[in-house]
Every structure is written in structure tokens, then in C-alpha cells.
């Protein structure tokens, strides 16, 4: 097993300190790169400059700690867990720490261009080092005042003590500390001494959320702005021939109607008027080529799977030979539809494009990349473009794409006004960047009751599995192993969707192994454990999953779920998976109510390294499991003549509270650096449920959504 | 353009708006009360839930001209300092993930608990099934409603 090591940082290069004019000490730092040598740490809190640094810690002279971070929050609780790392090493009480996100507080932030997504995994080491460095500087300042050796001083919750029993609060020495050299060679705490890491902390924005304060992109307003709603081509492949805005313009409150490319923006005094204006537009659309249909996609992907044009992503041994020599070959095909993201907060963005600058504000996961693309589109100097981030009402991958920010920038430029672009739900679902429809064909060769070969073929729309995914389990466990991929280029826009590829791949593989166990007449847990044995000691660098950690979550899942020991009428399904550097096992308990399978409970075992904030982590896990079940059960999305057939929640079904199981979470205790939690519990959920449905009803599911494909055989839900 | 006098969270507000404007947009765009959220616009998701004379109502479907002198309560009117037992329960359980749906969830829950102060689990699940949480914080919503019920009884 290989751990990804965080690069080691020279503290001198990524931290700068300054004494604040209003009192207190400011630690300015750059998480993932060295500061520019000329970058000057601000001396006034109103001058925080997120170009040169990406976060700041202020220690006030009353000892209160404020962390200023432009970190995006998409519901993953990162905004809570990242400051916990700083507070831990700084050794202050969590209650004395406040987190301020830059966005929406324009008074306190000059510009914010924050760099990319900053996950806990990548922040683990540098954030702790920053906290520890600041703590050492405070100790050094106190020791100098006392005339003692710093190594004889200790800290406890913001108080420094020396061997004589003298005490000084952090706030009392900030002034001197700010002017000291940034020390090198800081030792980090031993995980067993953690006080904050590993204890429950509320979401830092909870009070604002539950009292309805403005937080989200849709809540953002500025004096003088107008609202825009955009008419886009109804079908992928359509172009705008012409349009008539006479009626739209006649609506009181509609300011302007502007065409840009194949889209038309209606600008109005408020959202509702803009929506009405859009409805009143009359447009003619045309298309050069045949428009796409779901039936067509099905055929194309099936033909690809049965064809010979593949890219091989990994090949071990000789799959052909293994299949030729097999006693038996098992081959199964798994199929999934496109899926929209459906963030609860529809896409929206604000732009103010003037001769001097381009100011963008809104919910985005990729502010730096978006700023760059806007600069290119508008042919502006990237230095003139700023992106401020708001809280996001969900991301799931959709807000990685700045298409909406490009749109609003263009509209604002043409309208010469500050503009707030709002998508209706229909716009959001209809102009998506969808999870592509994917089919997998998995074959296994069996010889003397052993799995001798494994061949996985992927047929997908627009793109294929990438990175290390072809090296996930069962890579390394089966001697003759091959992963081949093929794709078809569609006009329908596709992209990342929570746990890209693995969100469906895991269903296919974990269903396949369950069925293999039945065919081989071996225990389904034992089949998985036996395969893992073969990965132990494997030195292949590409195999990043740990057979030991996967084995552990499987064994704990067996124990905690009461596997095989449930009461009569409860049917269980098993699934275990590794992705996003996290190892997970899930057991779904299904009962039959009026002969319909209902998922009652999911036991979820997670090895994500050290758990920084168990309260927040469990929230992620519960959400991921239920999201996985919801989409596996109900998520369906089709196209007819290039047009999405679902536009809103009246026909597109999302899981609701009365359909949810209880998720029981257990963590594997660990002292390994934390890994991702936003995604890895989603992929195994579908297979756990499908395998439980098999146990309950004898029906094996190969296609999502289950609801559709079970209906023919038996009703569901 | 017609002028309406609205009673919101115990205060009266005068707005000028087209008569077909959903109350949701009057609150958000005209009155700067953005706690009430837009999710679907067709009564399917519950993000826009408010109270009209104490009952949970989808503000995206209620035209401003139909409000008359009915009492409107929004998330901003539940309590300013998060001291309402439902908000307290939401905090204790740490319900939100992205948080976007939560105002609507809280409004549905308060209206429900005012009618049924001692609900069963399945009554809670039924009552809250009109509110979608895309982050699927459903387990916690269920627990928070239970906890709020016990706090309020
Ligand atoms: S916005 Fe009103 S129910 Fe969805
Ligand atoms: S918390 Fe994100 S939609 Fe409910």
C-alpha cells in the first residue's frame, strides 16, 4: 500500500507574518505553493489580498483567533474542518476561533482569486504546520520577554506557561511575535494528543443557515444590478435561426433583450419579470445534423461494447488465453442513464464588466480557472478579472464548470450593466453538464472453480474513466486482468458528477462479484477477502488501494451489520469499494413491504484516515449513501430529438425523506492523514441495495434506475 | 403597477409588484428577504416554504395578489437569534450540509409540529416528504424534528 505524501513545505516560503495596525498579529499564508518573494503581508485587515496569499489567521490582542479563508463551501464541511486543523496545532480553544469567508463581505476584502479546490487531504499538512508555526512564534515571543529558553515553555488553550509558573495569553505577545523570524523545524503534534481534531464541531455557518441570512450566490445583490434569464437552445444540436422579442419587450419591467451566440438574454428589474420575458420570446431553431435520442445512445454504446475499437487502460497477464482455457465464462452488462446534477440552488452568477475591471461573484468550485476563461472570452488582462465565491447550494461536480459565469460576463459586457444571471430549474436541468450514460461489460473466466481472468469494457459518452480508476479493485487480485474503454462523441454536454465513473462502475463490479460468488457457490464475503489476499505485497505503484484497509472495512462491516444474523424477513446486500483514497464497506438491509423491497438501514464502514470532525464527516457519509441509493433507484434522464425529457422535479424523481434508510456509520480508527469523504460512500451504495434486492426477491438488477427495470419483473417503491 | 400591503413576520410592508408575481420573488427581490429559497418554482421541492396564517405554503405558487391580509411568516421570522426550539434542534443535530434547502425544511417542520406536537417517526417522514434535500441530510432532519418535538412538549 502506498500513501500519497503531502509535499513537504518550507515554512519560511509559505508563511509571512505582520503586526496589524489595529493591534494583533496576522499570519498570511499560501497553502499549496510558496509565496512570491515580493508578496507583502498586509498590515490592515481591510487590505487582505487573496492574490498573494490564500488564507490569513489573525490573532487579536484579546487572544481571539479569526481565520479568513476564501475557501468554497459546497456542503462538504471543509470550511469547518480546515480551520480545525489550524486551531489544533495553534492550541487554542475551538470556541475562540471564528471563520470568515471572504465572499459577500466586500468591505473586508479587496480581491479574492482563490486557487482551486482545497481538499482536506491536501491541506492536512500545511494547515497544521501553519498553526504550529504561529504557536512557536508566540512561544518565542513570550520566552524572550521572560528571558527563558522557549523549549521550557508550554501552551494550553491560548495560554503560554514557563517552568516558573508564569503565564501569558497569546494576545499579550502578538505584537512581539509578529516581528520575529518565521521558525523552521516545527514538530507537529502526535495524533494521540489531538484535542480538536476528532471531536465534533458544528457547521461554522449553521446560525446563518437556520436564520435565513444571505449566504448563497442566489442571495447576492448589488445596487443597480439587473436580473437576466437566458433562453438557450432547447435541444443539444440546435442553433438559433431567428427570434422575435416584441412581446417580451412589451412586458413592463423588461429592460432589454440581447442575443449572444445561440442564446438570448432577457434583462429585467426582477427575476420573475425576466422569467416572464423569456417565456414571451418566440424563437426558431435549426439543426444541421440528426438530433440524438436515448434509443440511439443505447444502440451506439452497445455496438461499442461489442466492437473491437478500444483503448486499453491496463492489461495484466493474458486475458485472451485465460478465457480460451476457461471452464466457464461469465459475462454481464450493466447500463446507466445520463444524470443531471440538480444542485438544490440552481446555477446563477453575478458579473459587472466595466472598462476597468471584470468582477464576478457567485457559487463556483473553480474560481481561478473560471477567471482565466472569462478573461480569454472577453479578451481582457487576467489581472483585471476577480472572482468572489459565495456559499454554494450544492455542487456535485456541476459547479466545476464555469459556463454560467462566462454567460453572465458576456451579458454584462453587452448590457454595460451589473447583471445577475438566474437559471430556472428548467434551465438548470435542461442545460446541464450531465453524468454521461455508461455501459460496462464485465467478463470473468473460471477454471477449476477459480477466477482466472477478468475483462472489463467501458462504453461511455464523450469521455472515459481516467487516472488510477482502472487500477482499483480487482486490479492486482486477478492474474489476467484487462480494462478497455471506448467512447462516442455526443453533442450533449457531459462532465464530472459526484464520484465520476466510480459512481456506476462500483455498482457494476460489486454486483458482478456478488453474482460470481453465487455461481461459484462460495461465500460472498470470502470471495472478496480471498481476492484481496492476492493483492497484499503487490508493489505495483498504480495500485493505491490497500488490501489491508479494504479487508478491515469488510470485516468490520460483517460484524457491525450483523451480517448473516438478521431476523427473519430482513435481507442483506454487501458492497465494498475504494475510491477517492477512502476505503468503504456497506451493508444494506432490505425488507419486503407488500412484497415491495424497502431499504431500511445501511451500515457503512469508512476508513478515511484520521477523522477531523466526526459530526460533519458522518453527515457527508449519510448524504453520500442516500444520494447513491436515490440515484440508483430513481435517477433517469433521457433525450428525444436532442432535448432532455425531464425539466423539473414533477417528472424527475429525487429521493425523499420517506424513502430513506437509516445510515449507521462506523469509522476505522487510524493515524493516517485524512482522505476524502464527499464522494466515496456514494459508489458502493447502489450495489449494496441491488444485492439485497437479489436476496429478497431473487431478482438481479443490471440497469439503473432500479425502479424502471424492476417494474417489469416486480413493483418497487 | 398594483401596490400591496403585506404582513410579514409581524410587520407591514408595502410593495409594488405585478399581480402575478409569486410571493417568493416579492420576498427575495423586492423585500430583500432572501432566506426563502427558490428550488423548482412548481411546488415540488419545498425550498420556498413559508407560513400563511400558520400553515406551510409554497411561496413559489402563491401570487402576491392572493395574499390579502393573511399573516406571512418566513424563516427570518422564526427567530433572529436561532433560539426557536426547532432551530436549536437543527443546531444540536447539525443538520445542514450545503444548507440551501434548510429554511424550507424548518418552515415545514414548524408548521407540522404546531399541528402535531407528538409525532411518530412515520408521521414525520410523511410530513417532511414535500421537501427535497439534494444533499440528503434526511436522517438528521428526521432526528431534529423528533428532538424539536421533545423540546417543545
Ligand atoms: S421553489 Fe417552491 S416548491 Fe420548489
Ligand atoms: S442541505 Fe443541501 S439541499 Fe439540503
Short mmCIF file of C-alpha atoms in Angstrom, two decimals, chain A residues 321-676:
data_model
loop_
_atom_site.label_atom_id
_atom_site.label_comp_id
_atom_site.label_asym_id
_atom_site.label_seq_id
_atom_site.Cartn_x
_atom_site.Cartn_y
_atom_site.Cartn_z
CA UNK A 321 -5.60 -17.08 -23.08
CA UNK A 322 -7.38 -17.26 -19.74
CA UNK A 323 -10.74 -17.04 -21.48
CA UNK A 324 -9.76 -19.62 -24.08
CA UNK A 325 -8.77 -22.08 -21.37
CA UNK A 326 -11.73 -21.41 -19.09
CA UNK A 327 -14.25 -23.99 -17.93
CA UNK A 328 -16.82 -21.28 -17.91
CA UNK A 329 -17.07 -17.62 -18.88
CA UNK A 330 -19.46 -15.31 -17.06
CA UNK A 331 -20.38 -12.15 -18.90
CA UNK A 332 -22.73 -9.45 -17.71
CA UNK A 333 -23.63 -5.99 -18.97
CA UNK A 334 -24.56 -3.06 -16.74
CA UNK A 335 -26.25 0.08 -18.00
CA UNK A 336 -26.79 3.56 -16.67
CA UNK A 337 -28.56 6.67 -17.95
CA UNK A 338 -27.35 10.25 -18.13
CA UNK A 339 -27.89 12.11 -14.86
CA UNK A 340 -28.33 15.81 -14.16
CA UNK A 341 -26.70 17.24 -11.03
CA UNK A 342 -29.73 19.10 -9.76
CA UNK A 343 -27.96 21.18 -7.18
CA UNK A 344 -30.67 22.49 -4.91
CA UNK A 345 -29.57 26.03 -5.69
CA UNK A 346 -29.96 26.45 -9.45
CA UNK A 347 -26.98 27.83 -11.34
CA UNK A 348 -26.58 31.59 -11.04
CA UNK A 349 -23.81 34.17 -11.16
CA UNK A 350 -23.20 37.89 -10.93
CA UNK A 351 -20.95 39.92 -13.23
CA UNK A 352 -20.05 43.54 -13.51
CA UNK A 353 -17.97 44.17 -16.60
CA UNK A 354 -16.61 47.69 -16.91
CA UNK A 355 -13.76 49.28 -18.84
CA UNK A 356 -11.52 48.98 -15.79
CA UNK A 357 -12.36 45.57 -14.43
CA UNK A 358 -14.42 42.42 -14.55
CA UNK A 359 -15.96 41.49 -11.25
CA UNK A 360 -17.64 38.12 -10.84
CA UNK A 361 -19.45 36.87 -7.75
CA UNK A 362 -21.18 33.57 -7.18
CA UNK A 363 -21.08 29.88 -6.36
CA UNK A 364 -18.22 28.18 -8.19
CA UNK A 365 -15.86 25.30 -7.43
CA UNK A 366 -13.11 26.53 -9.77
CA UNK A 367 -12.68 30.28 -9.31
CA UNK A 368 -9.17 30.56 -10.74
CA UNK A 369 -9.90 28.61 -13.91
CA UNK A 370 -13.14 30.48 -14.40
CA UNK A 371 -11.41 33.85 -14.04
CA UNK A 372 -8.95 32.76 -16.70
CA UNK A 373 -11.65 31.63 -19.12
CA UNK A 374 -13.64 34.83 -18.63
CA UNK A 375 -10.50 36.86 -19.32
CA UNK A 376 -9.98 34.92 -22.56
CA UNK A 377 -13.60 35.26 -23.62
CA UNK A 378 -13.71 38.99 -23.03
CA UNK A 379 -10.12 39.44 -24.23
CA UNK A 380 -9.11 41.07 -21.01
CA UNK A 381 -5.96 41.05 -18.98
CA UNK A 382 -6.42 38.25 -16.38
CA UNK A 383 -5.25 40.73 -13.75
CA UNK A 384 -8.46 42.68 -14.29
CA UNK A 385 -10.73 39.72 -13.55
CA UNK A 386 -11.74 38.85 -10.00
CA UNK A 387 -13.97 36.07 -8.73
CA UNK A 388 -15.59 36.20 -5.32
CA UNK A 389 -17.06 33.00 -4.01
CA UNK A 390 -20.32 32.63 -2.20
CA UNK A 391 -21.56 29.62 -0.34
CA UNK A 392 -22.89 27.03 -2.78
CA UNK A 393 -26.22 25.29 -2.58
CA UNK A 394 -24.66 22.02 -3.65
CA UNK A 395 -22.01 21.24 -6.25
CA UNK A 396 -21.80 17.51 -7.05
CA UNK A 397 -19.38 18.45 -9.83
CA UNK A 398 -21.70 20.84 -11.67
CA UNK A 399 -20.04 23.94 -10.28
CA UNK A 400 -16.65 22.88 -11.55
CA UNK A 401 -17.83 24.23 -14.88
CA UNK A 402 -17.97 27.99 -15.18
CA UNK A 403 -20.32 28.06 -18.18
CA UNK A 404 -22.81 30.23 -16.29
CA UNK A 405 -20.06 32.67 -15.28
CA UNK A 406 -19.00 33.01 -18.91
CA UNK A 407 -22.61 33.65 -19.89
CA UNK A 408 -23.17 36.38 -17.34
CA UNK A 409 -19.83 38.02 -18.13
CA UNK A 410 -20.81 38.24 -21.77
CA UNK A 411 -24.28 39.56 -20.93
CA UNK A 412 -22.90 42.21 -18.58
CA UNK A 413 -20.40 43.28 -21.21
CA UNK A 414 -23.13 43.67 -23.83
CA UNK A 415 -25.61 45.30 -21.46
CA UNK A 416 -22.94 47.51 -19.88
CA UNK A 417 -24.53 46.89 -16.50
CA UNK A 418 -24.03 44.73 -13.46
CA UNK A 419 -26.09 41.60 -14.13
CA UNK A 420 -27.30 38.72 -12.01
CA UNK A 421 -27.96 35.63 -14.10
CA UNK A 422 -30.51 33.19 -12.71
CA UNK A 423 -31.33 29.73 -14.06
CA UNK A 424 -34.83 28.41 -13.55
CA UNK A 425 -34.95 24.73 -12.60
CA UNK A 426 -35.88 24.00 -16.20
CA UNK A 427 -32.82 25.90 -17.40
CA UNK A 428 -30.66 24.11 -14.86
CA UNK A 429 -31.84 20.62 -15.78
CA UNK A 430 -32.08 21.36 -19.48
CA UNK A 431 -28.66 22.98 -19.96
CA UNK A 432 -26.71 20.57 -17.83
CA UNK A 433 -23.25 19.08 -17.99
CA UNK A 434 -24.52 15.61 -17.28
CA UNK A 435 -23.10 12.43 -15.89
CA UNK A 436 -22.67 10.54 -19.17
CA UNK A 437 -24.64 7.41 -19.91
CA UNK A 438 -22.26 4.47 -19.50
CA UNK A 439 -22.36 0.76 -20.13
CA UNK A 440 -19.98 -1.82 -18.74
CA UNK A 441 -19.47 -5.34 -19.94
CA UNK A 442 -17.63 -7.46 -17.42
CA UNK A 443 -16.46 -10.97 -18.16
CA UNK A 444 -14.72 -13.43 -15.92
CA UNK A 445 -13.11 -16.70 -16.84
CA UNK A 446 -13.49 -19.55 -14.38
CA UNK A 447 -11.19 -22.54 -14.27
CA UNK A 448 -11.34 -25.19 -11.57
CA UNK A 449 -13.73 -23.02 -9.60
CA UNK A 450 -11.25 -20.14 -9.55
CA UNK A 451 -11.46 -16.75 -11.24
CA UNK A 452 -8.58 -16.78 -13.70
CA UNK A 453 -9.36 -13.77 -15.84
CA UNK A 454 -11.28 -10.52 -15.66
CA UNK A 455 -12.06 -8.27 -18.58
CA UNK A 456 -13.91 -5.00 -18.13
CA UNK A 457 -15.07 -2.95 -21.09
CA UNK A 458 -16.46 0.53 -20.80
CA UNK A 459 -18.56 2.32 -23.40
CA UNK A 460 -19.27 5.90 -22.43
CA UNK A 461 -20.38 9.19 -23.90
CA UNK A 462 -17.70 11.80 -24.62
CA UNK A 463 -15.05 10.59 -22.19
CA UNK A 464 -13.85 7.59 -20.27
CA UNK A 465 -12.60 6.59 -16.87
CA UNK A 466 -9.30 8.25 -16.15
CA UNK A 467 -6.39 8.44 -13.77
CA UNK A 468 -5.97 5.49 -11.48
CA UNK A 469 -9.53 4.15 -11.77
CA UNK A 470 -8.52 1.17 -13.97
CA UNK A 471 -6.18 0.19 -11.14
CA UNK A 472 -8.86 0.00 -8.48
CA UNK A 473 -10.00 -3.35 -7.12
CA UNK A 474 -9.87 -6.03 -8.56
CA UNK A 475 -6.69 -4.88 -10.30
CA UNK A 476 -3.85 -6.83 -8.77
CA UNK A 477 -6.15 -9.54 -7.46
CA UNK A 478 -6.64 -11.46 -10.69
CA UNK A 479 -3.69 -12.60 -12.74
CA UNK A 480 -5.18 -11.95 -16.14
CA UNK A 481 -6.85 -8.61 -15.99
CA UNK A 482 -7.73 -6.05 -18.61
CA UNK A 483 -9.64 -2.77 -18.76
CA UNK A 484 -10.68 -1.43 -22.16
CA UNK A 485 -12.58 1.75 -22.88
CA UNK A 486 -14.38 3.24 -25.85
CA UNK A 487 -16.44 6.34 -26.29
CA UNK A 488 -18.82 8.09 -28.56
CA UNK A 489 -18.70 11.84 -29.09
CA UNK A 490 -22.04 13.44 -28.46
CA UNK A 491 -23.34 16.99 -28.66
CA UNK A 492 -24.82 16.53 -25.22
CA UNK A 493 -22.53 18.15 -22.70
CA UNK A 494 -21.17 15.80 -20.06
CA UNK A 495 -18.81 16.14 -17.15
CA UNK A 496 -17.95 15.21 -13.61
CA UNK A 497 -20.77 14.07 -11.37
CA UNK A 498 -20.18 13.15 -7.72
CA UNK A 499 -17.57 10.35 -7.79
CA UNK A 500 -17.06 10.39 -11.58
CA UNK A 501 -17.14 6.93 -13.22
CA UNK A 502 -16.90 5.07 -9.92
CA UNK A 503 -20.46 6.15 -9.12
CA UNK A 504 -21.64 3.50 -11.59
CA UNK A 505 -18.55 1.33 -12.01
CA UNK A 506 -18.77 0.32 -8.38
CA UNK A 507 -22.35 -0.84 -8.89
CA UNK A 508 -21.30 -2.96 -11.87
CA UNK A 509 -18.31 -4.57 -10.21
CA UNK A 510 -19.81 -5.14 -6.81
CA UNK A 511 -22.92 -6.65 -8.38
CA UNK A 512 -20.73 -8.82 -10.60
CA UNK A 513 -18.71 -10.22 -7.70
CA UNK A 514 -21.88 -10.94 -5.79
CA UNK A 515 -23.16 -12.95 -8.72
CA UNK A 516 -19.82 -14.67 -9.21
CA UNK A 517 -19.98 -15.85 -5.60
CA UNK A 518 -23.39 -17.36 -6.33
CA UNK A 519 -22.13 -19.04 -9.47
CA UNK A 520 -19.03 -20.36 -7.73
CA UNK A 521 -21.12 -21.30 -4.71
CA UNK A 522 -18.74 -19.60 -2.30
CA UNK A 523 -19.47 -17.16 0.49
CA UNK A 524 -19.71 -13.68 -0.98
CA UNK A 525 -17.57 -12.12 1.75
CA UNK A 526 -14.96 -14.84 1.49
CA UNK A 527 -14.73 -14.39 -2.27
CA UNK A 528 -13.80 -10.75 -1.79
CA UNK A 529 -11.39 -11.44 1.08
CA UNK A 530 -9.65 -14.20 -0.85
CA UNK A 531 -9.13 -11.89 -3.80
CA UNK A 532 -7.68 -9.23 -1.53
CA UNK A 533 -5.12 -11.70 -0.17
CA UNK A 534 -3.55 -11.76 -3.60
CA UNK A 535 -3.03 -8.00 -3.64
CA UNK A 536 -1.04 -7.98 -0.42
CA UNK A 537 2.59 -7.27 -1.05
CA UNK A 538 1.90 -6.14 -4.61
CA UNK A 539 4.44 -3.47 -5.46
CA UNK A 540 2.66 -2.04 -8.48
CA UNK A 541 2.79 1.74 -7.97
CA UNK A 542 -0.52 2.22 -9.73
CA UNK A 543 -2.39 0.17 -7.17
CA UNK A 544 -3.17 2.70 -4.49
CA UNK A 545 -5.90 0.89 -2.65
CA UNK A 546 -4.78 -1.02 0.38
CA UNK A 547 -5.87 -4.65 0.59
CA UNK A 548 -5.38 -4.48 4.35
CA UNK A 549 -7.62 -1.45 4.75
CA UNK A 550 -10.26 -2.86 2.42
CA UNK A 551 -10.15 -6.16 4.29
CA UNK A 552 -10.59 -4.32 7.56
CA UNK A 553 -13.68 -2.36 6.47
CA UNK A 554 -15.18 -5.59 5.12
CA UNK A 555 -14.59 -7.45 8.38
CA UNK A 556 -15.95 -4.61 10.49
CA UNK A 557 -19.00 -4.36 8.22
CA UNK A 558 -19.69 -8.05 8.74
CA UNK A 559 -19.50 -7.56 12.49
CA UNK A 560 -21.42 -4.27 12.80
CA UNK A 561 -24.20 -5.11 10.39
CA UNK A 562 -24.94 -8.47 11.98
CA UNK A 563 -24.23 -9.98 8.58
CA UNK A 564 -26.00 -13.28 8.20
CA UNK A 565 -27.57 -12.98 11.63
CA UNK A 566 -30.52 -10.75 10.87
CA UNK A 567 -34.02 -11.54 11.92
CA UNK A 568 -36.41 -13.23 9.58
CA UNK A 569 -37.62 -11.05 6.73
CA UNK A 570 -34.53 -8.84 6.61
CA UNK A 571 -32.40 -9.36 3.50
CA UNK A 572 -28.89 -8.04 3.29
CA UNK A 573 -26.68 -6.93 0.44
CA UNK A 574 -22.94 -6.37 0.60
CA UNK A 575 -20.62 -4.00 -1.21
CA UNK A 576 -17.09 -2.73 -0.62
CA UNK A 577 -15.16 -0.21 -2.63
CA UNK A 578 -12.15 2.05 -2.71
CA UNK A 579 -12.14 5.42 -4.41
CA UNK A 580 -11.04 8.98 -3.59
CA UNK A 581 -8.38 7.44 -1.35
CA UNK A 582 -11.00 6.15 1.05
CA UNK A 583 -11.98 2.53 1.77
CA UNK A 584 -15.65 1.81 2.38
CA UNK A 585 -17.88 -1.22 3.01
CA UNK A 586 -21.66 -1.03 3.08
CA UNK A 587 -24.40 -3.46 4.03
CA UNK A 588 -27.97 -2.68 3.01
CA UNK A 589 -30.88 -4.19 4.94
CA UNK A 590 -33.98 -4.62 2.83
CA UNK A 591 -37.42 -5.79 3.92
CA UNK A 592 -40.45 -6.56 1.81
CA UNK A 593 -43.48 -4.39 2.46
CA UNK A 594 -46.44 -5.69 0.45
CA UNK A 595 -43.83 -7.62 -1.48
CA UNK A 596 -42.04 -4.41 -2.44
CA UNK A 597 -38.37 -4.13 -1.38
CA UNK A 598 -37.76 -1.25 1.02
CA UNK A 599 -34.27 -0.27 2.21
CA UNK A 600 -34.45 0.10 5.98
CA UNK A 601 -30.89 0.52 7.02
CA UNK A 602 -27.39 0.84 5.63
CA UNK A 603 -24.38 0.04 7.79
CA UNK A 604 -21.44 1.96 6.45
CA UNK A 605 -17.84 1.36 7.50
CA UNK A 606 -15.38 4.01 6.46
CA UNK A 607 -11.61 4.18 6.58
CA UNK A 608 -10.82 7.78 5.71
CA UNK A 609 -7.72 8.05 7.86
CA UNK A 610 -7.96 10.42 10.80
CA UNK A 611 -11.49 11.78 11.17
CA UNK A 612 -11.15 15.52 11.69
CA UNK A 613 -14.76 16.33 12.50
CA UNK A 614 -16.84 13.21 13.14
CA UNK A 615 -20.12 15.16 13.25
CA UNK A 616 -19.53 16.69 9.83
CA UNK A 617 -17.95 13.53 8.44
CA UNK A 618 -20.99 11.45 9.34
CA UNK A 619 -23.22 13.99 7.63
CA UNK A 620 -21.20 13.54 4.43
CA UNK A 621 -21.37 9.80 4.72
CA UNK A 622 -25.13 9.68 5.35
CA UNK A 623 -25.65 12.04 2.43
CA UNK A 624 -23.40 10.06 0.10
CA UNK A 625 -25.08 6.75 0.88
CA UNK A 626 -28.61 8.11 0.48
CA UNK A 627 -27.66 10.02 -2.66
CA UNK A 628 -26.20 6.81 -4.09
CA UNK A 629 -29.35 4.87 -3.31
CA UNK A 630 -31.62 7.65 -4.60
CA UNK A 631 -29.95 7.86 -7.98
CA UNK A 632 -29.58 4.11 -8.36
CA UNK A 633 -33.27 3.66 -7.58
CA UNK A 634 -34.87 6.60 -9.32
CA UNK A 635 -32.40 8.64 -11.38
CA UNK A 636 -33.48 8.57 -15.01
CA UNK A 637 -32.86 11.07 -17.73
CA UNK A 638 -33.49 10.63 -21.43
CA UNK A 639 -33.27 12.60 -24.65
CA UNK A 640 -35.61 12.84 -27.58
CA UNK A 641 -34.53 14.78 -30.65
CA UNK A 642 -31.68 16.20 -28.62
CA UNK A 643 -33.98 17.52 -25.94
CA UNK A 644 -33.93 16.40 -22.30
CA UNK A 645 -37.23 14.80 -21.44
CA UNK A 646 -37.27 15.93 -17.83
CA UNK A 647 -37.06 19.55 -16.84
CA UNK A 648 -38.25 19.70 -13.28
CA UNK A 649 -39.00 17.65 -10.17
CA UNK A 650 -42.55 16.84 -11.25
CA UNK A 651 -41.18 14.17 -13.59
CA UNK A 652 -37.56 13.87 -12.44
CA UNK A 653 -37.57 11.90 -9.23
CA UNK A 654 -35.14 12.61 -6.41
CA UNK A 655 -35.17 10.53 -3.25
CA UNK A 656 -37.32 11.97 -0.46
CA UNK A 657 -37.23 11.56 3.30
CA UNK A 658 -39.96 8.90 3.43
CA UNK A 659 -37.86 6.71 1.11
CA UNK A 660 -34.63 6.86 3.07
CA UNK A 661 -32.95 4.21 5.19
CA UNK A 662 -31.18 4.95 8.43
CA UNK A 663 -27.45 5.13 7.81
CA UNK A 664 -25.31 3.80 10.62
CA UNK A 665 -21.70 4.89 10.33
CA UNK A 666 -18.57 3.40 11.87
CA UNK A 667 -15.07 4.71 11.35
CA UNK A 668 -11.91 2.67 11.36
CA UNK A 669 -9.55 4.19 13.89
CA UNK A 670 -6.47 5.44 12.17
CA UNK A 671 -3.47 7.70 12.45
CA UNK A 672 -3.08 8.10 8.71
CA UNK A 673 -3.65 11.52 7.09
CA UNK A 674 -7.34 12.16 6.32
CA UNK A 675 -8.77 11.36 2.91
CA UNK A 676 -11.89 12.43 1.02
#
